[in-house]
Amino acid sequence: MTRAVVLGGGLAGVLAATVLAGHADEVVLVEGDRYPSGPRPRRGLPQSHHSHVLVAGGARALDALLPGTVDALLADGAHLRDLPGDALIYSADGWFRRLHTGAHLISCTRGLLDQVVRRRALGGGDVEVWEDTRALGLTGDEVRVTGVSVSRQGSPPETVRADLVIDATGRRSQSPRWLAEIGAADIEEVSVATGLAYATRLYRAPVDLAATIPAIMLHPGTEKGRPARGATLFPVEDGRWIVTLTGTRGGEPPTDEQGYAAFARSLRHPIVADLMAEATPLGVVRPYRDTVNRRRFFERARLPAGFAVVGDAAVAVNPIHSHGMSVAALGALRLREELARHGMGPSLFAGLQSALAEEAERSWRMAVEQDTQRAGQQAGDRVVERAGRDGAPRREPNAFEREIRTRLAQAKLSSPRLAAEFFGVQTLISAGTVKDRSEIARVLTGRPEPLLTDEEAIGQYPALAAWRRTRLAAATG
Ligand SMILES: Cc1cc2nc3c(=O)[nH]c(=O)nc-3n(C[C@H](O)[C@H](O)[C@H](O)COP(=O)(O)OP(=O)(O)OC[C@H]3O[C@@H](n4cnc5c(N)ncnc54)[C@H](O)[C@@H]3O)c2cc1C
């Protein structure tokens, strides 16, 4: 009888366990926490208090794994927003026009997303779920993992035999230590930090704007030597909004009432502050700081057979890029393909970790490239904490390169083709290698489209613009 044990019942673990249920006689999911009975945050998932959007590529993957999940999320109150067709985005280069590109995101609380996924993935009873059970280590040697050591509800450790152990314990995974304890090779690790801090609060939205509000994203500007500060406001289920304020080292958002409001008001545009002022806060402001991009290159080590790592435990990207859940879903899809090809036999293990790493590669590269570039603009910021060849800082662009970059960046605000390419890559629905050369040539040689003014940008959303006019009129008497 074959048994697979998945450590960690977050999104990556739940999806991996579902996939394994089609291939192993028995699948055990070991979760240190207790799952909440409703769509609520939980202790083992501190990030579940914060904004979580599922980008199009992840939504597709999730539906391929668990058909009908996206519809179930929407039926339970999640919102779908086209990018940038239903999103008011103030990028460093200006406001985006309302273009329809085929890219989108799904927005709801993390609690709802997990609950819907768990119901569909674990509801059939194919996976045995051990809640309140901590994984303590691996058993076996450098050639083969034979099981895990766990403690159930605080009881003394017990060993569970397994043909395959998958680590999905997230950012705080102990796998490098666990592998060292059984004599396996060291795991190379790279971290790229921007020092980004989150502060998030839920709001009851004004009734007239609750459902119609676009997704709102205020990105940091390009000022040199200043912390990068921004905000997002997303509609979530039950007529609520989730607001996240972000700032890098020296510009972290405060969590006290007045400081939080003042931070929002001091951003490049007051739209998020204005909306917060009209909404009713629900609960406290929650901080979060562990946003470092961290990759453990398990695929480069000689891993023992019978062991693999998925999700944030292997590749955790800065959450500002909104990719982690999508990478978890794409990894589970890849696991399913590898299992279909090799079954649970020995041939599975030769290439499994490399295949999983391939699924995270795009996201990792994008995050590291963008964060390195952005942090390079912040004088004195130590970007690369432990550099490897994937984390190496780039040289500063010269004036000509900067001019080209600015023209291209501004062109994507109004060119449907460039915007489609940009958001296709950002939402993981396109590979990011094909560049629309004729459109690039056109925007570099032609007359640039004028940038939208603040009023024009907000005016693209008539309900929001009308609401704001009324509010400003009331404020000025
Ligand atoms: C602030 C923040 C915002 C984010 N926003 C987004 C977003 O907008 N979009 C997006 O796609 N992604 C986002 N992410 C990333 C996303 O949260 C993760 O990528 C996603 O949850 C998948 O992670 P995972 O399942 O690998 O790990 P986790 O979600 O961390 O789950 C790990 C699980 O393992 C359990 N566990 C840990 N140790 C043990 C142990 N020893 N024994 C047993 N169980 C254990 C934990 O209780 C937990 O349930 C965000 C992350 C953060 C931090």
Coordinates of C-alpha atoms and ligand atoms in Angstrom, one line a residue:
M1 CA 0.0 0.0 0.0
T2 CA 1.4 3.4 -1.0
R3 CA 1.2 6.3 1.4
A4 CA 1.9 10.0 0.7
V5 CA 2.2 12.4 3.6
V6 CA 1.9 16.2 2.9
L7 CA 3.2 18.5 5.6
G8 CA 1.3 21.8 5.9
G9 CA -2.3 22.3 5.0
G10 CA -2.1 25.8 3.4
L11 CA -3.0 26.2 -0.2
A12 CA 0.0 24.4 -1.6
G13 CA -0.4 21.5 0.7
V14 CA -4.2 21.1 0.2
L15 CA -3.8 21.2 -3.6
A16 CA -0.8 18.8 -3.5
A17 CA -2.8 16.4 -1.3
T18 CA -5.8 16.4 -3.7
V19 CA -3.5 15.6 -6.6
L20 CA -1.8 12.8 -4.7
A21 CA -5.2 11.3 -3.8
G22 CA -5.5 10.0 -7.4
H23 CA -2.1 8.2 -7.2
A24 CA -1.4 7.0 -3.6
D25 CA -3.6 4.4 -1.7
E26 CA -3.5 6.7 1.3
V27 CA -2.8 10.4 1.6
V28 CA -2.3 12.1 4.9
L29 CA -2.3 15.9 5.3
V30 CA -0.5 17.0 8.4
E31 CA -1.5 20.5 9.6
G32 CA -0.2 22.2 12.7
D33 CA -3.2 24.4 13.1
R34 CA -7.0 23.9 13.4
Y35 CA -9.0 25.0 10.4
P36 CA -11.7 27.6 11.3
S37 CA -15.3 26.6 10.8
G38 CA -16.0 29.6 8.6
P39 CA -14.2 31.9 6.1
R40 CA -11.9 33.4 8.7
P41 CA -8.2 34.0 9.2
R42 CA -6.2 31.5 11.3
R43 CA -3.2 31.4 13.5
G44 CA -1.0 29.2 11.3
L45 CA -1.5 31.6 8.4
P46 CA -0.7 35.1 9.7
Q47 CA -0.9 36.4 6.2
S48 CA -4.6 35.5 6.0
H49 CA -5.4 38.9 7.6
H50 CA -4.0 40.6 4.5
S51 CA -5.1 41.3 0.9
H52 CA -4.9 38.2 -1.3
V53 CA -5.8 38.3 -4.9
L54 CA -5.7 35.4 -7.2
V55 CA -4.3 36.3 -10.6
A56 CA -5.7 34.9 -13.9
G57 CA -3.0 32.2 -14.4
G58 CA -3.6 30.9 -10.9
A59 CA -7.4 31.0 -11.3
R60 CA -7.0 28.9 -14.4
A61 CA -4.8 26.4 -12.7
L62 CA -7.1 26.2 -9.7
D63 CA -10.0 25.5 -12.0
A64 CA -8.0 22.8 -13.8
L65 CA -7.3 21.1 -10.5
L66 CA -10.8 21.6 -9.0
P67 CA -13.2 22.4 -11.7
G68 CA -15.8 25.0 -10.8
T69 CA -13.8 26.6 -8.0
V70 CA -13.7 30.1 -9.5
D71 CA -17.5 30.1 -10.1
A72 CA -18.0 28.9 -6.5
L73 CA -15.8 31.7 -5.2
L74 CA -17.8 34.3 -7.3
A75 CA -21.0 32.8 -6.1
D76 CA -19.8 33.2 -2.5
G77 CA -19.1 36.9 -3.0
A78 CA -15.6 37.1 -4.5
H79 CA -15.2 39.8 -7.2
L80 CA -13.5 39.5 -10.6
R81 CA -11.7 42.6 -11.9
D82 CA -10.3 42.9 -15.3
L83 CA -6.8 44.4 -15.5
P84 CA -6.7 47.3 -16.1
G85 CA -10.3 47.3 -17.4
D86 CA -11.9 47.3 -13.9
A87 CA -8.9 48.6 -12.0
L88 CA -7.9 52.2 -11.2
I89 CA -4.1 51.9 -11.2
Y90 CA -1.7 54.8 -10.5
S91 CA 1.6 53.3 -11.6
A92 CA 5.0 55.1 -11.1
D93 CA 4.6 56.3 -14.7
G94 CA 1.0 57.5 -14.5
W95 CA -2.6 56.3 -14.5
F96 CA -3.6 53.4 -16.6
R97 CA -6.5 53.8 -19.1
R98 CA -9.4 51.4 -18.9
L99 CA -8.2 48.8 -21.4
H100 CA -9.6 45.3 -21.8
T101 CA -6.7 42.9 -22.0
G102 CA -8.0 39.5 -21.0
A103 CA -6.0 39.6 -17.8
H104 CA -7.9 39.7 -14.5
L105 CA -7.8 39.0 -10.8
I106 CA -10.2 37.4 -8.3
S107 CA -10.6 39.2 -5.0
C108 CA -12.0 37.9 -1.7
T109 CA -10.7 37.4 1.8
R110 CA -8.0 34.7 2.1
G111 CA -10.4 33.0 4.6
L112 CA -13.1 32.6 1.9
L113 CA -10.7 31.4 -0.7
D114 CA -9.2 28.7 1.6
Q115 CA -12.6 27.6 2.8
V116 CA -14.0 27.1 -0.8
V117 CA -10.8 25.3 -1.8
R118 CA -10.8 23.1 1.2
R119 CA -14.5 22.2 0.8
R120 CA -13.9 21.1 -2.7
A121 CA -10.5 19.5 -2.2
L122 CA -11.0 17.7 1.1
G123 CA -14.8 17.3 1.2
G124 CA -14.7 13.9 -0.7
G125 CA -12.8 12.2 2.1
D126 CA -9.9 11.0 -0.2
V127 CA -7.4 12.8 2.0
E128 CA -7.0 12.0 5.7
V129 CA -6.5 15.4 7.5
W130 CA -4.6 15.5 10.8
E131 CA -5.2 18.9 12.3
D132 CA -3.3 20.1 15.4
T133 CA -0.4 17.9 14.3
R134 CA 3.1 19.3 14.0
A135 CA 5.7 17.9 11.6
L136 CA 9.0 17.6 13.6
G137 CA 11.4 16.1 11.1
L138 CA 12.1 13.4 8.4
T139 CA 13.1 9.8 8.8
G140 CA 15.4 8.0 6.4
D141 CA 18.9 8.9 5.1
E142 CA 20.5 10.9 2.3
V143 CA 19.3 8.2 -0.3
R144 CA 15.7 7.9 0.7
V145 CA 13.1 9.6 2.9
T146 CA 11.1 6.9 4.6
G147 CA 8.6 8.9 6.6
V148 CA 8.1 11.8 9.0
S149 CA 8.2 12.4 12.7
V150 CA 5.0 14.2 14.0
S151 CA 3.4 15.2 17.2
R152 CA -0.3 15.0 17.4
Q153 CA -2.1 17.4 19.8
G154 CA 1.2 17.8 21.7
S155 CA 1.7 14.1 22.3
P156 CA 5.2 12.5 22.2
P157 CA 6.7 12.2 18.6
E158 CA 5.6 9.3 16.5
T159 CA 6.9 8.1 13.1
V160 CA 4.7 7.8 10.1
R161 CA 6.0 5.7 7.3
A162 CA 5.6 7.2 3.8
D163 CA 6.6 6.5 0.2
L164 CA 6.5 10.2 -0.6
V165 CA 6.7 13.2 1.8
I166 CA 5.9 16.6 0.5
D167 CA 6.9 19.7 2.5
A168 CA 4.3 22.5 2.1
T169 CA 4.9 24.2 5.4
G170 CA 5.4 27.6 3.9
R171 CA 7.9 30.4 4.5
R172 CA 9.0 29.0 7.8
S173 CA 9.7 25.6 6.5
Q174 CA 12.4 23.6 8.4
S175 CA 13.2 21.4 5.4
P176 CA 16.9 22.4 5.1
R177 CA 17.5 21.5 8.8
W178 CA 15.4 18.3 8.5
L179 CA 17.4 17.2 5.5
A180 CA 20.7 18.0 7.2
E181 CA 19.6 15.9 10.2
I182 CA 19.2 12.8 8.0
G183 CA 22.6 13.4 6.3
A184 CA 21.3 14.9 3.0
A185 CA 23.1 17.7 1.2
D186 CA 23.0 21.4 2.1
I187 CA 20.3 23.5 0.4
E188 CA 21.5 26.7 -1.3
E189 CA 19.3 29.7 -0.4
V190 CA 19.0 33.2 -1.8
S191 CA 17.1 36.1 -0.2
V192 CA 16.2 39.5 -1.8
A193 CA 14.7 42.0 0.6
T194 CA 13.0 45.3 0.0
G195 CA 12.1 45.8 3.6
L196 CA 8.5 46.1 2.6
A197 CA 6.0 46.2 5.4
Y198 CA 2.2 45.7 5.1
A199 CA -0.6 47.1 7.3
T200 CA -4.1 45.9 6.5
R201 CA -7.6 46.7 7.6
L202 CA -11.1 45.5 6.6
Y203 CA -13.9 48.0 6.1
R204 CA -17.7 47.9 5.7
A205 CA -18.1 49.7 2.4
P206 CA -20.7 52.4 1.7
V207 CA -23.6 50.6 0.2
D208 CA -23.6 52.5 -3.1
L209 CA -20.0 51.7 -3.8
A210 CA -19.5 48.3 -2.2
A211 CA -19.8 46.1 -5.3
T212 CA -19.1 48.6 -8.1
I213 CA -15.7 49.9 -6.9
P214 CA -12.8 49.1 -9.2
A215 CA -9.7 47.4 -7.7
I216 CA -7.5 50.4 -6.7
M217 CA -3.7 50.3 -6.7
L218 CA -1.5 53.3 -5.9
H219 CA 2.1 52.4 -6.6
P220 CA 5.1 54.2 -5.2
G221 CA 6.5 57.0 -7.3
T222 CA 10.0 57.1 -8.7
E223 CA 11.6 59.6 -6.2
K224 CA 15.2 58.6 -5.5
G225 CA 16.3 58.1 -1.9
R226 CA 12.7 57.8 -0.5
P227 CA 11.0 54.7 0.8
A228 CA 8.5 53.2 -1.6
R229 CA 5.0 53.7 -0.3
G230 CA 1.7 52.6 -1.8
A231 CA -1.8 51.2 -1.2
T232 CA -4.3 48.8 -2.5
L233 CA -8.1 48.7 -2.0
F234 CA -9.9 45.6 -3.2
P235 CA -13.6 44.7 -2.8
V236 CA -14.2 41.4 -1.0
E237 CA -17.2 39.4 -0.1
D238 CA -20.1 40.7 2.1
G239 CA -19.9 44.3 1.1
R240 CA -16.5 44.8 2.5
W241 CA -13.2 46.3 1.3
I242 CA -9.7 45.3 2.3
V243 CA -7.2 48.1 2.4
T244 CA -3.4 47.4 2.5
L245 CA -0.9 50.2 3.0
T246 CA 2.7 49.3 2.2
G247 CA 6.0 51.0 2.7
T248 CA 9.7 50.0 2.6
R249 CA 12.3 50.6 5.3
G250 CA 11.9 54.0 6.9
G251 CA 8.4 54.4 5.4
E252 CA 6.5 51.5 7.1
P253 CA 2.8 52.2 7.5
P254 CA 1.7 52.7 11.1
T255 CA -0.9 50.6 12.7
D256 CA -2.5 53.2 15.0
E257 CA -5.8 54.8 14.0
Q258 CA -4.5 58.2 13.2
G259 CA -1.2 57.2 11.8
Y260 CA -2.9 54.7 9.4
A261 CA -5.3 57.4 8.1
A262 CA -2.5 60.0 7.8
F263 CA -0.2 57.5 5.9
A264 CA -3.0 56.9 3.3
R265 CA -3.6 60.6 3.0
S266 CA 0.1 61.3 2.3
L267 CA 0.3 59.0 -0.7
R268 CA 0.6 60.2 -4.3
H269 CA -3.2 60.5 -4.5
P270 CA -5.8 60.7 -1.7
I271 CA -8.4 58.4 -3.3
V272 CA -7.7 55.5 -0.9
A273 CA -7.7 57.8 2.1
D274 CA -11.0 59.4 0.9
L275 CA -12.7 56.0 0.5
M276 CA -11.4 54.8 4.0
A277 CA -12.8 58.0 5.5
E278 CA -16.3 57.1 4.2
A279 CA -16.2 53.4 5.1
T280 CA -16.6 51.8 8.6
P281 CA -13.5 50.1 10.0
L282 CA -14.0 46.4 11.0
G283 CA -11.4 45.4 13.5
V284 CA -7.8 46.5 14.0
V285 CA -5.0 47.3 11.6
R286 CA -2.8 44.2 11.1
P287 CA 0.9 44.5 10.4
Y288 CA 3.1 42.1 8.4
R289 CA 6.8 42.3 7.8
D290 CA 8.2 39.0 6.4
T291 CA 8.0 39.9 2.8
V292 CA 11.5 38.9 1.7
N293 CA 11.8 37.1 -1.6
R294 CA 13.3 33.8 -0.5
R295 CA 14.2 30.8 -2.6
R296 CA 15.6 27.5 -1.6
F297 CA 17.2 25.7 -4.5
F298 CA 16.1 22.1 -3.5
E299 CA 16.3 21.2 -7.2
R300 CA 20.1 21.9 -7.2
A301 CA 20.8 19.5 -4.3
R302 CA 21.0 15.7 -4.4
L303 CA 17.6 15.2 -2.7
P304 CA 16.8 11.9 -1.2
A305 CA 14.1 9.9 -3.2
G306 CA 10.6 10.1 -1.7
F307 CA 10.8 13.8 -0.9
A308 CA 9.8 17.1 -2.6
V309 CA 9.0 20.6 -1.6
V310 CA 6.1 22.8 -2.9
G311 CA 4.8 26.3 -2.5
D312 CA 6.4 29.0 -0.3
A313 CA 8.6 26.4 1.4
A314 CA 10.7 26.4 -1.8
V315 CA 10.0 29.7 -3.4
A316 CA 8.4 32.6 -1.5
V317 CA 8.1 35.8 -3.4
N318 CA 7.4 39.3 -2.0
P319 CA 3.6 39.3 -1.6
I320 CA 3.3 42.7 -3.4
H321 CA 3.5 40.7 -6.6
S322 CA 0.4 38.6 -5.7
H323 CA 1.8 35.3 -7.1
G324 CA 2.2 32.9 -4.2
M325 CA -1.2 31.2 -4.4
S326 CA -1.0 31.0 -8.2
V327 CA 2.4 29.4 -8.0
A328 CA 1.0 26.9 -5.5
A329 CA -1.8 26.0 -8.0
L330 CA 0.6 25.8 -10.9
G331 CA 2.9 23.6 -8.9
A332 CA 0.1 21.2 -8.0
L333 CA -0.9 21.0 -11.7
R334 CA 2.7 20.1 -12.5
L335 CA 2.8 17.5 -9.8
R336 CA -0.3 16.0 -11.4
E337 CA 1.5 15.8 -14.7
E338 CA 4.6 14.2 -13.2
L339 CA 2.5 11.7 -11.4
A340 CA 0.5 10.8 -14.5
R341 CA 3.8 10.3 -16.3
H342 CA 5.8 8.3 -13.7
G343 CA 3.3 7.1 -11.1
M344 CA 4.5 7.0 -7.5
G345 CA 7.5 4.8 -8.6
P346 CA 11.3 5.6 -8.4
S347 CA 11.4 7.4 -11.8
L348 CA 9.2 10.2 -10.3
F349 CA 11.9 11.5 -8.0
A350 CA 14.7 12.1 -10.6
G351 CA 13.1 15.2 -12.1
L352 CA 10.2 16.1 -9.8
Q353 CA 11.8 18.9 -7.9
S354 CA 13.2 20.5 -11.1
A355 CA 9.8 20.3 -12.6
L356 CA 8.2 22.0 -9.6
A357 CA 11.0 24.7 -9.7
E358 CA 10.2 25.4 -13.3
E359 CA 6.7 26.4 -12.4
A360 CA 7.9 29.0 -9.9
E361 CA 10.8 30.3 -12.1
R362 CA 8.8 33.0 -13.9
S363 CA 7.4 34.4 -10.8
W364 CA 10.7 34.4 -9.0
R365 CA 12.6 36.1 -11.8
M366 CA 9.9 38.8 -12.2
A367 CA 9.8 39.5 -8.5
V368 CA 13.6 39.6 -8.0
E369 CA 14.0 41.8 -11.1
Q370 CA 11.3 44.3 -10.2
D371 CA 12.4 44.4 -6.5
T372 CA 16.1 44.8 -7.3
Q373 CA 15.3 47.6 -9.8
R374 CA 13.0 49.4 -7.4
A375 CA 15.2 49.0 -4.4
G376 CA 18.1 50.3 -6.5
Q377 CA 16.2 53.6 -6.5
Q378 CA 16.2 53.7 -2.7
A379 CA 19.6 55.0 -1.7
G380 CA 21.2 53.2 1.2
D381 CA 18.9 50.2 0.9
R382 CA 20.7 46.9 1.2
V383 CA 18.8 44.9 -1.4
V384 CA 20.6 41.6 -1.6
E385 CA 21.1 40.0 1.7
R386 CA 22.7 36.8 0.6
A387 CA 23.6 37.2 -3.1
G388 CA 23.8 34.3 -5.4
R389 CA 23.8 34.4 -9.2
D390 CA 20.0 34.9 -9.2
G391 CA 20.1 37.7 -6.7
A392 CA 22.9 39.7 -8.2
P393 CA 22.2 43.5 -8.4
R394 CA 22.1 45.0 -11.8
R395 CA 24.2 48.0 -13.0
E396 CA 22.4 51.4 -13.1
P397 CA 20.8 52.2 -16.5
N398 CA 22.3 55.1 -18.4
A399 CA 20.3 58.2 -19.5
F400 CA 19.4 56.8 -22.9
E401 CA 18.2 53.5 -21.4
R402 CA 16.2 55.4 -18.8
E403 CA 14.5 57.5 -21.5
I404 CA 13.5 54.4 -23.5
R405 CA 12.3 52.8 -20.3
T406 CA 10.1 55.8 -19.5
R407 CA 8.6 55.9 -23.0
L408 CA 7.8 52.3 -22.9
A409 CA 6.4 52.4 -19.4
Q410 CA 4.2 55.3 -20.3
A411 CA 3.1 53.7 -23.6
K412 CA 1.8 50.7 -21.8
L413 CA -0.6 52.9 -19.9
S414 CA -2.5 53.6 -23.2
S415 CA -1.5 50.9 -25.7
P416 CA -3.9 48.0 -25.6
R417 CA -1.3 45.7 -27.1
L418 CA 1.5 46.6 -24.6
A419 CA -0.9 46.6 -21.7
A420 CA -2.1 43.1 -22.7
E421 CA 1.4 41.9 -22.8
F422 CA 2.3 43.5 -19.5
F423 CA -0.8 42.3 -17.6
G424 CA -0.6 38.9 -19.3
V425 CA 2.9 38.5 -17.8
Q426 CA 1.9 39.9 -14.4
T427 CA -1.0 37.6 -14.1
L428 CA 0.9 34.5 -15.3
I429 CA -1.2 33.9 -18.4
S430 CA 1.6 34.6 -20.8
A431 CA 5.2 33.6 -20.7
G432 CA 6.7 37.0 -20.9
T433 CA 9.2 36.2 -23.6
V434 CA 7.4 37.4 -26.7
K435 CA 7.6 41.2 -27.1
D436 CA 5.3 43.0 -29.5
R437 CA 8.2 44.5 -31.5
S438 CA 6.1 46.4 -34.1
E439 CA 4.1 48.1 -31.3
I440 CA 7.3 48.9 -29.4
A441 CA 8.8 50.5 -32.6
R442 CA 5.5 52.5 -33.0
V443 CA 5.5 53.9 -29.5
L444 CA 9.2 54.7 -29.5
T445 CA 9.1 56.6 -32.8
G446 CA 5.6 58.1 -32.7
R447 CA 4.1 61.0 -30.7
P448 CA 3.5 59.8 -27.1
E449 CA -0.2 59.6 -25.9
P450 CA -0.9 62.2 -23.3
L451 CA -1.0 61.0 -19.7
L452 CA -4.3 61.0 -17.9
T453 CA -4.9 63.7 -15.3
D454 CA -6.2 62.6 -11.9
E455 CA -9.7 63.7 -12.8
E456 CA -9.7 61.9 -16.1
A457 CA -8.4 58.7 -14.5
I458 CA -11.1 58.6 -11.8
G459 CA -13.7 59.8 -14.4
Q460 CA -13.2 56.5 -16.2
Y461 CA -15.3 55.0 -13.3
P462 CA -18.5 57.1 -13.4
A463 CA -20.0 55.8 -10.1
L464 CA -16.7 56.5 -8.2
A465 CA -16.3 59.9 -9.9
A466 CA -19.9 60.9 -9.0
W467 CA -19.4 59.7 -5.4
R468 CA -16.2 61.7 -5.1
R469 CA -17.7 64.8 -6.5
T470 CA -20.5 64.6 -4.0
R471 CA -18.1 64.1 -1.2
L472 CA -15.8 66.9 -2.2
A473 CA -18.8 69.2 -2.5
A474 CA -20.0 68.2 1.0
A475 CA -16.5 68.8 2.4
T476 CA -16.3 72.3 0.9
G477 CA -19.8 73.2 2.2
Ligands
LIG1 C1 1.1 39.4 3.5 C2 1.0 38.5 2.4 C3 0.1 38.7 1.3 C4 0.0 37.9 0.3 N1 -0.8 38.2 -0.8 C5 -0.9 37.3 -1.8 C6 -1.7 37.6 -3.0 O1 -2.3 38.7 -3.1 N2 -1.8 36.7 -4.0 C7 -1.1 35.5 -3.9 O2 -1.3 34.7 -4.8 N3 -0.3 35.2 -2.9 C8 -0.2 36.1 -1.8 N4 0.6 35.7 -0.8 C9 1.3 34.4 -0.8 C10 0.4 33.3 -0.2 O3 0.0 33.7 1.1 C11 1.2 32.0 -0.2 O4 2.0 31.9 -1.3 C12 0.2 30.9 -0.2 O5 -0.5 30.9 1.0 C13 0.8 29.5 -0.5 O6 1.6 29.2 0.6 P1 1.9 27.7 1.1 O7 0.7 26.9 1.1 O8 3.1 27.3 0.5 O9 2.3 28.1 2.6 P2 1.3 28.7 3.8 O10 0.2 29.3 3.2 O11 2.2 29.5 4.7 O12 0.9 27.4 4.5 C14 1.7 26.6 5.3 C15 0.9 25.7 6.2 O13 1.8 24.9 6.9 C16 1.4 24.8 8.3 N5 2.6 24.4 9.0 C17 3.7 25.2 9.2 N6 4.7 24.5 9.8 C18 4.1 23.3 10.1 C19 4.6 22.1 10.8 N7 5.8 22.0 11.3 N8 3.8 21.1 10.9 C20 2.5 21.1 10.4 N9 2.0 22.2 9.7 C21 2.8 23.2 9.6 C22 0.8 26.2 8.6 O14 0.0 26.1 9.7 C23 0.1 26.5 7.3 O15 -1.2 26.0 7.3 C24 0.7 36.6 0.3 C25 1.6 36.4 1.3 C26 1.8 37.3 2.4 C27 2.7 37.0 3.4

